[in-house]
PDB file of C-alpha atoms in Angstrom:
ATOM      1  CA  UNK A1164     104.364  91.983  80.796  1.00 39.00           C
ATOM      2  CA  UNK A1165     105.167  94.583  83.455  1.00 39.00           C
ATOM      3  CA  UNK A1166     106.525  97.628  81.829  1.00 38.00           C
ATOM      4  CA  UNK A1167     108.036  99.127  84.634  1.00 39.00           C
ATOM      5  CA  UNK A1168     111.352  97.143  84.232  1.00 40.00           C
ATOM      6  CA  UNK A1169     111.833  97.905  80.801  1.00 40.00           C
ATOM      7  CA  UNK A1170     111.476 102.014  81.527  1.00 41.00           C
ATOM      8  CA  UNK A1171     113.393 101.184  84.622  1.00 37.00           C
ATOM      9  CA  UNK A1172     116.547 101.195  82.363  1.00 35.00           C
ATOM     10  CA  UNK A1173     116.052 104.699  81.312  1.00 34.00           C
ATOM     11  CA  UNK A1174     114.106 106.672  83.735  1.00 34.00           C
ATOM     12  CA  UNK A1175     116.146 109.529  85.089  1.00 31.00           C
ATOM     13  CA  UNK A1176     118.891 108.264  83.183  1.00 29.00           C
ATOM     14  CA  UNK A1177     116.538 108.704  81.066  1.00 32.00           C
ATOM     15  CA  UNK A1178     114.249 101.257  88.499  1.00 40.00           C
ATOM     16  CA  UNK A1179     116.712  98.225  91.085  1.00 37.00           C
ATOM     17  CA  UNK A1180     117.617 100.272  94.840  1.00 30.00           C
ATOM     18  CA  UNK A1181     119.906  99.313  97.938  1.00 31.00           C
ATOM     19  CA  UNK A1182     119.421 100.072 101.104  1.00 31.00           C
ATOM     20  CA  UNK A1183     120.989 101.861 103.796  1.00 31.00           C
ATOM     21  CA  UNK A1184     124.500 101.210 105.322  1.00 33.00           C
ATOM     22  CA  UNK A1185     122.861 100.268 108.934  1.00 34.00           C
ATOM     23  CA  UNK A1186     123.001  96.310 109.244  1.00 34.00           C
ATOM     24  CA  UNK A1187     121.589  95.539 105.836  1.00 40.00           C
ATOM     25  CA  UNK A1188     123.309  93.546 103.126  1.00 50.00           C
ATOM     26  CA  UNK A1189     124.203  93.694  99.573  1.00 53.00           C
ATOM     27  CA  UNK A1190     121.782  92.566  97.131  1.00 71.00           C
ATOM     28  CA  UNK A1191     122.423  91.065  93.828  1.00 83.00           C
ATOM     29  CA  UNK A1192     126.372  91.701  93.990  1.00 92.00           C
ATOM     30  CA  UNK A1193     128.516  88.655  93.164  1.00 95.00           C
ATOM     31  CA  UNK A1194     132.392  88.481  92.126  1.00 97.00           C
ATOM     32  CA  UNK A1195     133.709  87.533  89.115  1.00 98.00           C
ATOM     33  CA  UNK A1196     136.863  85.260  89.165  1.00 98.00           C
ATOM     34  CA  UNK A1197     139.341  84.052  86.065  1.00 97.00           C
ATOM     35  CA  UNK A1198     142.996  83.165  86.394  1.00 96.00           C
ATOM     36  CA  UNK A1199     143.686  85.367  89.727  1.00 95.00           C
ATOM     37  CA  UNK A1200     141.932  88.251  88.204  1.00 97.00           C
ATOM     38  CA  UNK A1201     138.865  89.368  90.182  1.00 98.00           C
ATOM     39  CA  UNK A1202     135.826  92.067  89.986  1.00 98.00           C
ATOM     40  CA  UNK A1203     132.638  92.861  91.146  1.00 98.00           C
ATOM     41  CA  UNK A1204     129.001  92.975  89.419  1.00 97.00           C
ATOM     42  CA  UNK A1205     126.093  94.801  90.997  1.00 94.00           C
ATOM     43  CA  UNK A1206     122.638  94.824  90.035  1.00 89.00           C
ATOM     44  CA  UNK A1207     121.529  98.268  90.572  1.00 86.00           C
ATOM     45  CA  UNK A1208     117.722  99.979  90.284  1.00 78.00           C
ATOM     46  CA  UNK A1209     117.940 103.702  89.221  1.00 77.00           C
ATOM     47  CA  UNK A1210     115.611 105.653  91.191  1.00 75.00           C
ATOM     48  CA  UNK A1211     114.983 104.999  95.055  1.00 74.00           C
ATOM     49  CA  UNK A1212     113.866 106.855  98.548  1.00 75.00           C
ATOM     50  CA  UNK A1213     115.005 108.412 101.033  1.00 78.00           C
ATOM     51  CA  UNK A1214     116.009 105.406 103.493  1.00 73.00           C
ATOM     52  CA  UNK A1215     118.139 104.087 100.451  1.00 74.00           C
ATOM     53  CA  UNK A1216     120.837 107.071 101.138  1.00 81.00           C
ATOM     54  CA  UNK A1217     124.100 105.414 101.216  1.00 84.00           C
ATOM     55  CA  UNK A1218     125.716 101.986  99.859  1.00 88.00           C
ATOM     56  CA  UNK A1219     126.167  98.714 101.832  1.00 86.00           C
ATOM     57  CA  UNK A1220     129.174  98.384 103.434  1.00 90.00           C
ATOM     58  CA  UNK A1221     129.933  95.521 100.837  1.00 91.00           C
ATOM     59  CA  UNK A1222     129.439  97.559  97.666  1.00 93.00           C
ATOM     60  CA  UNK A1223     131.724 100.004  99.102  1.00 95.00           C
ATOM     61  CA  UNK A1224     134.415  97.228  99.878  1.00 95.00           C
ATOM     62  CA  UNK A1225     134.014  96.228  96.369  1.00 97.00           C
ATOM     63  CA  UNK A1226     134.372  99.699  94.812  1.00 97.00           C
ATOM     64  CA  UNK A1227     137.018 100.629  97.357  1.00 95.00           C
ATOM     65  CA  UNK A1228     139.573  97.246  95.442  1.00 95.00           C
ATOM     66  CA  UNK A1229     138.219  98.277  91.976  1.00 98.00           C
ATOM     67  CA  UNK A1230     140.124 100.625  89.531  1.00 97.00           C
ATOM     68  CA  UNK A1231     137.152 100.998  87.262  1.00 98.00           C
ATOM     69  CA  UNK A1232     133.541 101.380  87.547  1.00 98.00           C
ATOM     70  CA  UNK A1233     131.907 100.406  84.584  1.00 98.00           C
ATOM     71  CA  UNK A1234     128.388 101.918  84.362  1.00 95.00           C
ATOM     72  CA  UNK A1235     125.037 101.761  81.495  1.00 93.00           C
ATOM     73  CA  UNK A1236     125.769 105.075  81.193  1.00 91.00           C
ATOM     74  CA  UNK A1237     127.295 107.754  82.864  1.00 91.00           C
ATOM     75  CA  UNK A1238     125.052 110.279  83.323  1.00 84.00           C
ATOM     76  CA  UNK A1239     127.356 112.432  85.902  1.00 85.00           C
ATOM     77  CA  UNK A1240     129.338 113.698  82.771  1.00 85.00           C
ATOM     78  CA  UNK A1241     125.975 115.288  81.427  1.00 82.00           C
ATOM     79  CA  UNK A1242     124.104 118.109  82.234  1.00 86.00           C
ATOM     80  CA  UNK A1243     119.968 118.385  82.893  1.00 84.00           C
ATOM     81  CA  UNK A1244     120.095 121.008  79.456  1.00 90.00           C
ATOM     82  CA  UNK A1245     122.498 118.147  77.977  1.00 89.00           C
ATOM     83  CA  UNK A1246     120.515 115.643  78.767  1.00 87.00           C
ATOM     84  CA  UNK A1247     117.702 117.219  77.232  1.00 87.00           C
ATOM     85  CA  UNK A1248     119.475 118.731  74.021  1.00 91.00           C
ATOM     86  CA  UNK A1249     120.663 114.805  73.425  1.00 91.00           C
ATOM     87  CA  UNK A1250     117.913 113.026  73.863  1.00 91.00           C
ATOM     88  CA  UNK A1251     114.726 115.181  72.136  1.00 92.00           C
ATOM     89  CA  UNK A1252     115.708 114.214  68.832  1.00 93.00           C
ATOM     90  CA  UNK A1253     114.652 110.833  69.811  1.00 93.00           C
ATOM     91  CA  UNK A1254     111.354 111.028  71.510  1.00 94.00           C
ATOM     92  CA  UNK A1255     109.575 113.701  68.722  1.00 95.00           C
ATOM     93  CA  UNK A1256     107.429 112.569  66.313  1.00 95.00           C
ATOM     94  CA  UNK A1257     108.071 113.768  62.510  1.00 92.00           C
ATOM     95  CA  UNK A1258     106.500 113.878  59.353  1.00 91.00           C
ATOM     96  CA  UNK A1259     103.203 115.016  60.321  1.00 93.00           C
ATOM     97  CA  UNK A1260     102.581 112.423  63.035  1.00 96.00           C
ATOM     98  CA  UNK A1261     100.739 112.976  66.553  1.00 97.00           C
ATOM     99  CA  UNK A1262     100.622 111.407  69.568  1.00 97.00           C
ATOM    100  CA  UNK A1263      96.871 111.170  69.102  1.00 97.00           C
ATOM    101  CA  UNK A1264      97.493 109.694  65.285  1.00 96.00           C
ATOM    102  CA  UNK A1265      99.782 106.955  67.153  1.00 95.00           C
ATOM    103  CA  UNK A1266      97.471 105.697  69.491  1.00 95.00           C
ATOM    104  CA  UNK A1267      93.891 103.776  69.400  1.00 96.00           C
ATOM    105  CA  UNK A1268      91.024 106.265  70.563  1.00 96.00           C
ATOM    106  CA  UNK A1269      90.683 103.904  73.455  1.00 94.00           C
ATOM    107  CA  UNK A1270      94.172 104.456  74.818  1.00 94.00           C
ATOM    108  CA  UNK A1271      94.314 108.252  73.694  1.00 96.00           C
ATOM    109  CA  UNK A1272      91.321 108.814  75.854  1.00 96.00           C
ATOM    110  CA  UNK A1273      92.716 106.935  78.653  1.00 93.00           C
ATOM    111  CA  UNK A1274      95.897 109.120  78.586  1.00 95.00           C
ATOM    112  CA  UNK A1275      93.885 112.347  78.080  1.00 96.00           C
ATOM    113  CA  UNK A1276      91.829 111.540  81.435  1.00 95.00           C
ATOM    114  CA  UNK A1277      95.159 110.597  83.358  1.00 94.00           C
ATOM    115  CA  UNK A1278      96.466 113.745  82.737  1.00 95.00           C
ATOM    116  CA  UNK A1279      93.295 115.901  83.160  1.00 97.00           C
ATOM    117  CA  UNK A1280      93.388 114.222  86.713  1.00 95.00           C
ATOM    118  CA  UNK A1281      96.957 115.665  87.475  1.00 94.00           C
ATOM    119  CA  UNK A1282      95.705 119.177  85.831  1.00 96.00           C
ATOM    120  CA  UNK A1283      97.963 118.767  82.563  1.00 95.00           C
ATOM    121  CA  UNK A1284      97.103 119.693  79.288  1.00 95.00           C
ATOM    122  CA  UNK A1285      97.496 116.583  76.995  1.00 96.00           C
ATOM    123  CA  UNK A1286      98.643 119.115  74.408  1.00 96.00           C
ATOM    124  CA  UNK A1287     101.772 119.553  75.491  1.00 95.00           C
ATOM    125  CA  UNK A1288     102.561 116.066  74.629  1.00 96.00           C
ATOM    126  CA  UNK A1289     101.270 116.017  71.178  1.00 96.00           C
ATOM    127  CA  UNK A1290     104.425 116.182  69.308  1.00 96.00           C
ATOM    128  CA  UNK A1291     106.137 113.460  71.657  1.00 96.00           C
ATOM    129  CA  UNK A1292     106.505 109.561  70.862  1.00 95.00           C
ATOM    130  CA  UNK A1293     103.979 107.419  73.249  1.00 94.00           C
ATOM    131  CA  UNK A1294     106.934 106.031  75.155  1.00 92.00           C
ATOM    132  CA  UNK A1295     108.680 109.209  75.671  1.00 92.00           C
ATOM    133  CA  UNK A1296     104.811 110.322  77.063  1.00 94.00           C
ATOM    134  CA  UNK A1297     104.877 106.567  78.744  1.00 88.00           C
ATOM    135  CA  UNK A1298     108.287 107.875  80.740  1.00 86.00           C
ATOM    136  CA  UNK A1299     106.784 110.801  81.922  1.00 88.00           C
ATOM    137  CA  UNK A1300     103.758 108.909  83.237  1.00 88.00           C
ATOM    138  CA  UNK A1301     106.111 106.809  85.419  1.00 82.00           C
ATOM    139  CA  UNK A1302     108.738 109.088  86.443  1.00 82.00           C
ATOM    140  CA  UNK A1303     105.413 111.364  87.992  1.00 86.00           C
ATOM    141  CA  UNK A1304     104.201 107.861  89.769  1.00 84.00           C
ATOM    142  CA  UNK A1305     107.440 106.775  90.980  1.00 81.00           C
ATOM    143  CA  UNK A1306     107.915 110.545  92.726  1.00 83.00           C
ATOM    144  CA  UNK A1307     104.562 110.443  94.043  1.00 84.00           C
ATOM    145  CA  UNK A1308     105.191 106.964  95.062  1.00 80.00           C
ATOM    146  CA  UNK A1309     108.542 108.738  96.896  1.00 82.00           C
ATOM    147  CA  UNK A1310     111.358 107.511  94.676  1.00 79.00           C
ATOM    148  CA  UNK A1311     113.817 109.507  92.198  1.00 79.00           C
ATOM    149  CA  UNK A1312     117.017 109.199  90.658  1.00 80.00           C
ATOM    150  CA  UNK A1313     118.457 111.107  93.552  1.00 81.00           C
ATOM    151  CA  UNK A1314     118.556 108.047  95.686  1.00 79.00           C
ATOM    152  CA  UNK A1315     119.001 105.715  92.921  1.00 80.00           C
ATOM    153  CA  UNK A1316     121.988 102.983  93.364  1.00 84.00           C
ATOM    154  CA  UNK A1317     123.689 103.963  89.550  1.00 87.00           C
ATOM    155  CA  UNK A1318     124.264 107.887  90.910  1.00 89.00           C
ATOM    156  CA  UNK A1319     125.473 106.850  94.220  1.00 91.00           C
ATOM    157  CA  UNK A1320     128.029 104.489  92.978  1.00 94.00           C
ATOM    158  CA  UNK A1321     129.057 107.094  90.434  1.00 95.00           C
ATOM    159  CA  UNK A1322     129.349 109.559  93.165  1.00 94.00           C
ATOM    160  CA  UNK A1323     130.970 107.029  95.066  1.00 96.00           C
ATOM    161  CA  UNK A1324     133.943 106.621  91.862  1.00 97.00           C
ATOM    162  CA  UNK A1325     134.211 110.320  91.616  1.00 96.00           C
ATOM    163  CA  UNK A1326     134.293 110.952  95.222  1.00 96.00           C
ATOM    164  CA  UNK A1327     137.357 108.450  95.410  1.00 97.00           C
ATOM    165  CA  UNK A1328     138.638 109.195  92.058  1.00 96.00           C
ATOM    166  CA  UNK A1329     137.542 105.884  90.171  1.00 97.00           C
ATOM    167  CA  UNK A1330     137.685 105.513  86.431  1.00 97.00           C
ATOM    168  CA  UNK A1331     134.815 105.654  85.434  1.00 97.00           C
ATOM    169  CA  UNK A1332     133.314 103.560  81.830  1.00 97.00           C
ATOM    170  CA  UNK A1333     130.086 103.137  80.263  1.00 96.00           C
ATOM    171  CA  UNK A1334     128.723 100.487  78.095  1.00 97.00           C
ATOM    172  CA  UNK A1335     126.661 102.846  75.995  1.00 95.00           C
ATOM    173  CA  UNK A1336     125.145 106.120  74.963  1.00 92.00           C
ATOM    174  CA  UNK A1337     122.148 107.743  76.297  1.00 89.00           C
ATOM    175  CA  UNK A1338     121.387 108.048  72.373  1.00 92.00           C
ATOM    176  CA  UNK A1339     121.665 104.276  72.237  1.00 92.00           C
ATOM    177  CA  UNK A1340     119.200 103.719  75.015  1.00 88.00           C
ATOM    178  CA  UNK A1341     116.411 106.116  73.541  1.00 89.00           C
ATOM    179  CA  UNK A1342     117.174 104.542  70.175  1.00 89.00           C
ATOM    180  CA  UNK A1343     115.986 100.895  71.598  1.00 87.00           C
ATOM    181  CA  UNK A1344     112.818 102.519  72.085  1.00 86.00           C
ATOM    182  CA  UNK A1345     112.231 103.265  69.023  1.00 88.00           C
ATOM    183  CA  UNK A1346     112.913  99.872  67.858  1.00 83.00           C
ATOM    184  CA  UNK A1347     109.188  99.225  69.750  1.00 83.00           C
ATOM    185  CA  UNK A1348     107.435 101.904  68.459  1.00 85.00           C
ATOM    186  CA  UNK A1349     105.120  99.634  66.754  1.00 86.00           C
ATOM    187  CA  UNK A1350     103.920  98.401  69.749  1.00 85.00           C
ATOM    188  CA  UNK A1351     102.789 101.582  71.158  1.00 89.00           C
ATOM    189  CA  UNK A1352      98.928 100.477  71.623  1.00 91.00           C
ATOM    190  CA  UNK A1353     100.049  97.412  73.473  1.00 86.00           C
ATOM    191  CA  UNK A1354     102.924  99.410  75.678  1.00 83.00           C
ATOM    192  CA  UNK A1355     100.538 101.819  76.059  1.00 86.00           C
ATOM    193  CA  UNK A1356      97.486  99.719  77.869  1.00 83.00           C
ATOM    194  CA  UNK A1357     100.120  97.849  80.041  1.00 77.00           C
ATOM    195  CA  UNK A1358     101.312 100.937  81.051  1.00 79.00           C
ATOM    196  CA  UNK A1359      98.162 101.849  82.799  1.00 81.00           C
ATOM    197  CA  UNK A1360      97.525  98.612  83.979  1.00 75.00           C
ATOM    198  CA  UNK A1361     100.682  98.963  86.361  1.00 70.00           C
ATOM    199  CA  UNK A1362      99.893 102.584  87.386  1.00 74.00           C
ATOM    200  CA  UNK A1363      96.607 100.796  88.686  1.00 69.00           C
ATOM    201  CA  UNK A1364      98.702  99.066  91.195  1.00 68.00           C
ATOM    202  CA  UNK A1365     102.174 100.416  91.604  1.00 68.00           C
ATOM    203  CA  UNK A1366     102.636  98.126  94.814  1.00 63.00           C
ATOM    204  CA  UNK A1367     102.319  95.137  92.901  1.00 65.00           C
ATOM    205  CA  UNK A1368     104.631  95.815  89.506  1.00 64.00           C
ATOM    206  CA  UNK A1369     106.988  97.866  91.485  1.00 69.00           C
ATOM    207  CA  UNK A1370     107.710  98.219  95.461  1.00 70.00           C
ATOM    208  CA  UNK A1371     106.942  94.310  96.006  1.00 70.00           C
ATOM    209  CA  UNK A1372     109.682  93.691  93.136  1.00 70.00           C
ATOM    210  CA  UNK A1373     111.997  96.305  94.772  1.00 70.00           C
ATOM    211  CA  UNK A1374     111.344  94.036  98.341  1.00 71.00           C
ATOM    212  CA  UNK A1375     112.400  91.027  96.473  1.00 71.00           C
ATOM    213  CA  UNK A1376     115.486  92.892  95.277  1.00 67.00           C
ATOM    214  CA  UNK A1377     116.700  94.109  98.764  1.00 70.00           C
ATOM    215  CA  UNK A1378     116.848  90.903  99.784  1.00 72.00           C
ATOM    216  CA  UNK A1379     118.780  89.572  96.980  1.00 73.00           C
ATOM    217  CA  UNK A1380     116.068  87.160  96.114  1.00 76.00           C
ATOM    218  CA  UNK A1381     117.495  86.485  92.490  1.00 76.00           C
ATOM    219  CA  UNK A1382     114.483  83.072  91.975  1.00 80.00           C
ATOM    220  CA  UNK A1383     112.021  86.267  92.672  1.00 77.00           C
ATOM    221  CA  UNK A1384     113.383  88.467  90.340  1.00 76.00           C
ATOM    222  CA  UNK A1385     113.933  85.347  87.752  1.00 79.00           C
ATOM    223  CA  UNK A1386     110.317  85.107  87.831  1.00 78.00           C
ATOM    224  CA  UNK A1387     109.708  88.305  87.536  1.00 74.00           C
ATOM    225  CA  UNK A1388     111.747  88.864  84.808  1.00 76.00           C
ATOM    226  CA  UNK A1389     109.518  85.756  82.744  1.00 77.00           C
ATOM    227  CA  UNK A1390     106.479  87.399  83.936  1.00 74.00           C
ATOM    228  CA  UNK A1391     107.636  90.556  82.093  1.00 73.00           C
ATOM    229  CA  UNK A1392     108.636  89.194  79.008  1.00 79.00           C
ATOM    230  CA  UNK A1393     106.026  86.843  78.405  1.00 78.00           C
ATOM    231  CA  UNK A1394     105.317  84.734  75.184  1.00 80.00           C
ATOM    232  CA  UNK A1395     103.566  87.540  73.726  1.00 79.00           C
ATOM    233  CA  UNK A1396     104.696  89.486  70.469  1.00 79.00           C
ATOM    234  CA  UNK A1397     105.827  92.939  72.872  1.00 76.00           C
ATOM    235  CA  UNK A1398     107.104  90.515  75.383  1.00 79.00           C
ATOM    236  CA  UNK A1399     109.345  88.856  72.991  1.00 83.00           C
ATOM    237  CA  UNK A1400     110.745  91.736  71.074  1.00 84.00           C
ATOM    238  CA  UNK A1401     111.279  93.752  74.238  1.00 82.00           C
ATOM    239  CA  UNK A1402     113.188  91.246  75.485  1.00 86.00           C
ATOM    240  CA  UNK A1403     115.612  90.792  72.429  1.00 89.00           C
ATOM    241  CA  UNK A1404     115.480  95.011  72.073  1.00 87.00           C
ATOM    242  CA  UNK A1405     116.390  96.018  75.869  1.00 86.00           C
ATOM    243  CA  UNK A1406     117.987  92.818  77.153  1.00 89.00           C
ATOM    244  CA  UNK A1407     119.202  89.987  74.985  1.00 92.00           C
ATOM    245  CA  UNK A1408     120.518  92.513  72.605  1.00 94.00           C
ATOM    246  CA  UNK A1409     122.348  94.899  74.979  1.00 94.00           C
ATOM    247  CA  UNK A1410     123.638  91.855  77.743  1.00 96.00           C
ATOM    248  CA  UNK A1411     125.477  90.417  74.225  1.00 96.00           C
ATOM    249  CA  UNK A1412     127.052  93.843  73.741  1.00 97.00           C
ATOM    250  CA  UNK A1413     127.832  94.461  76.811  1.00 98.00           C
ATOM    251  CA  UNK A1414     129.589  91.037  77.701  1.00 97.00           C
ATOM    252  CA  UNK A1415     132.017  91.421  74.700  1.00 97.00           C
ATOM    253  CA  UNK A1416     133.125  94.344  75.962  1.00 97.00           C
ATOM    254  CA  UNK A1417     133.401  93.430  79.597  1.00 98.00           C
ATOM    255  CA  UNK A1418     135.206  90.073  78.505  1.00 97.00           C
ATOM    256  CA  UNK A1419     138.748  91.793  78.277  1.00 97.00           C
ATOM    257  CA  UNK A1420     138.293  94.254  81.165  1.00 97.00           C
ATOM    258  CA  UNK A1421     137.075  91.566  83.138  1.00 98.00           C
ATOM    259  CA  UNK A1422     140.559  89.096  82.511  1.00 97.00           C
ATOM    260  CA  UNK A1423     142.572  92.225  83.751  1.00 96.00           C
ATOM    261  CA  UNK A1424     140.217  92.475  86.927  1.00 97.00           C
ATOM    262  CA  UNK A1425     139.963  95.103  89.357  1.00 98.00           C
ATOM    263  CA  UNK A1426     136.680  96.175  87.733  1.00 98.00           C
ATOM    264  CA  UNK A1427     133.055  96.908  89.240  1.00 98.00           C
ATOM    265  CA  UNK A1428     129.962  96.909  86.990  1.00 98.00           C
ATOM    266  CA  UNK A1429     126.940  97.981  87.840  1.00 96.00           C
ATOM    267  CA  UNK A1430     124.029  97.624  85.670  1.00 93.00           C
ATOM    268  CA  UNK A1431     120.366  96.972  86.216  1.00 88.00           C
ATOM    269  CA  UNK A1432     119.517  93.843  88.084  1.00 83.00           C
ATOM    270  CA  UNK A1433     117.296  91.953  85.533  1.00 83.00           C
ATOM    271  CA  UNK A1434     120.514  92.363  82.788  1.00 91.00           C
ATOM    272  CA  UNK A1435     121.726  89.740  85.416  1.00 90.00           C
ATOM    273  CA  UNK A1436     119.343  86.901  85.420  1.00 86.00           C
ATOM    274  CA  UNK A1437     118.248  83.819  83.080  1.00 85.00           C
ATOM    275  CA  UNK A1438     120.057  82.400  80.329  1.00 88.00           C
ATOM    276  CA  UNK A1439     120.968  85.542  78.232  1.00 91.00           C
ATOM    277  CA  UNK A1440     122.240  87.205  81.769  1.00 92.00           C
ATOM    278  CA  UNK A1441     125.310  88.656  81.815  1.00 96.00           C
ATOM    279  CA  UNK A1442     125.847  85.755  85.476  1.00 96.00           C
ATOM    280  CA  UNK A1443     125.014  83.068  82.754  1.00 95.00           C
ATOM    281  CA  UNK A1444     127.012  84.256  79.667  1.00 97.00           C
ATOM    282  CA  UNK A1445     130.133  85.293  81.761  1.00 98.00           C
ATOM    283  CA  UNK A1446     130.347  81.749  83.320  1.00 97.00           C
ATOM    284  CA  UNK A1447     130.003  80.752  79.883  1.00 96.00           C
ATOM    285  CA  UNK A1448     133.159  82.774  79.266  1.00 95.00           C
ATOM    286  CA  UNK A1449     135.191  80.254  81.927  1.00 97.00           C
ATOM    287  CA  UNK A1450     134.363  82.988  84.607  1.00 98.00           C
ATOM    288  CA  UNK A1451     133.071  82.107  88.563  1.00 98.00           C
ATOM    289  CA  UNK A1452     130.589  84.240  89.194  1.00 97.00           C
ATOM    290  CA  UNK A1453     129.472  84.259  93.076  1.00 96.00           C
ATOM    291  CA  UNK A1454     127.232  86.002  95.169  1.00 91.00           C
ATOM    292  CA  UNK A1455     128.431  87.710  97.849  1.00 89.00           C
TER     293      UNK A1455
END
């Protein structure tokens, strides 16, 4: 199971990326049809590069007819020293444990060397939960690798609503997404070695997924998404923890705004795909759902 997609839905918010206006088109947006009312769902990474600077001409249609932009969450409305005051509560360790007490002395070894390579004291981490260490890890291989949250498609299209005075909504608290992580915090070890079997090849559990992505390859990113969550024990309860879970939530509370229309969602694109998709479970609702 590639962990990248499951960070993906927190880095820098706590990673699906468009590209730039100039002749390319919209990936993984569709509209959403019931009784005359119409809206727009986008699949969206959160951090991206420089040549993904400005949305597609389509997304910006679709924004430009929607009253509402409804978002994971909306970070815009919270500072860097907000961010931070909200969300260390969740990621220390209490009641005497460690980081190095958490982890096999295979995988704390591992982490010690990865750091010692980037001159960083694995101290500094040792009152820190191993996926709030984990996020780290990626957030320092995805800017090496030349993305960040900068050029992600989630700030742009909330720039986007507050540059044209959109509502904007969110579908839950950045307290809410740190808290699914700890819901796998018995998994650690196994999140843990995965972790740094991806950073081994970045190109393969990240930038070729992203490729798939721009062109709006949803059978790709449907088999990506069963490659991720596999059959295993951490590929099963990460899937009902950051998916299945959440894409329930989230589609009762769409439901209503979506039968008033005039609404654009954009969420991550694997919250899209398979049978507990939000595509799947809103055509379940009596919606069409289309890709544009």
């Amino acid at each position: 199971m590639k962990v990248s997609l499951r960070i993906s839905h927190i880095l820098m918010a706590f990673v699906f990326l468009a590209f730039s206006v100039n002749g390319y088109p919209a990936p993984a947006l569709f509209k959403i049809e019931k009784q005359g009312a119409s809206s727009y769902l986008f699949g969206t990474v959160h951090v991206g590069d420089a040549s993904m600077k400005g949305l597609p001409q389509k997304v910006t249609n679709a924004l430009g007819n929607s009253k509402q932009v409804v978002v994971e969450v909306d970070i815009s409305k919270l500072s860097p020293l907000q961010m931070q005051q909200r969300s260390m509560p969740y990621m220390l360790l209490n009641n005497g444990r460690t980081l190095q007490s958490e982890l096999s002395t295979e995988n704390y070894q591992l982490l010690k060397d990865y750091f010692a390579k980037k001159s960083i004291d694995i101290a500094m981490f040792n009152s820190f939960k191993p996926w709030a260490v984990m996020l780290t890890m990626m957030q320092i291989e995805f800017q090496n690798a030349g993305y960040s949250d900068k050029n992600g498609i989630d700030k742009q299209v909330l720039d986007y609503a507050q540059q044209n005075n959109i509502k904007i909504a969110e579908l839950e608290t950045i307290e809410q997404q740190l808290q699914m992580f700890n819901g796998l915090e018995s998994l650690s070890n196994a999140m843990m070695a995965e972790t740094f079997e991806q950073l081994s090849d970045i190109n393969t559990y990240f930038i070729s997924l992203v490729n798939a992505w721009k062109q709006g390859d949803m059978k790709t990113l449907t088999s990506y998404y069963h490659t991720s969550f596999d059959n295993s024990q951490y590929g099963q309860q990460s899937e009902q923890v950051m998916l299945i879970e959440r894409n329930n939530n989230w589609v009762t509370q769409l439901t209503p705004k979506l039968e008033q229309g005039n609404i654009f969602i954009a969420v991550g694109a694997l919250h899209l795909v398979e049978q507990h998709g939000l595509i799947k479970q809103l055509r379940d609702q009596g919606f069409t759902v289309t890709q544009l």
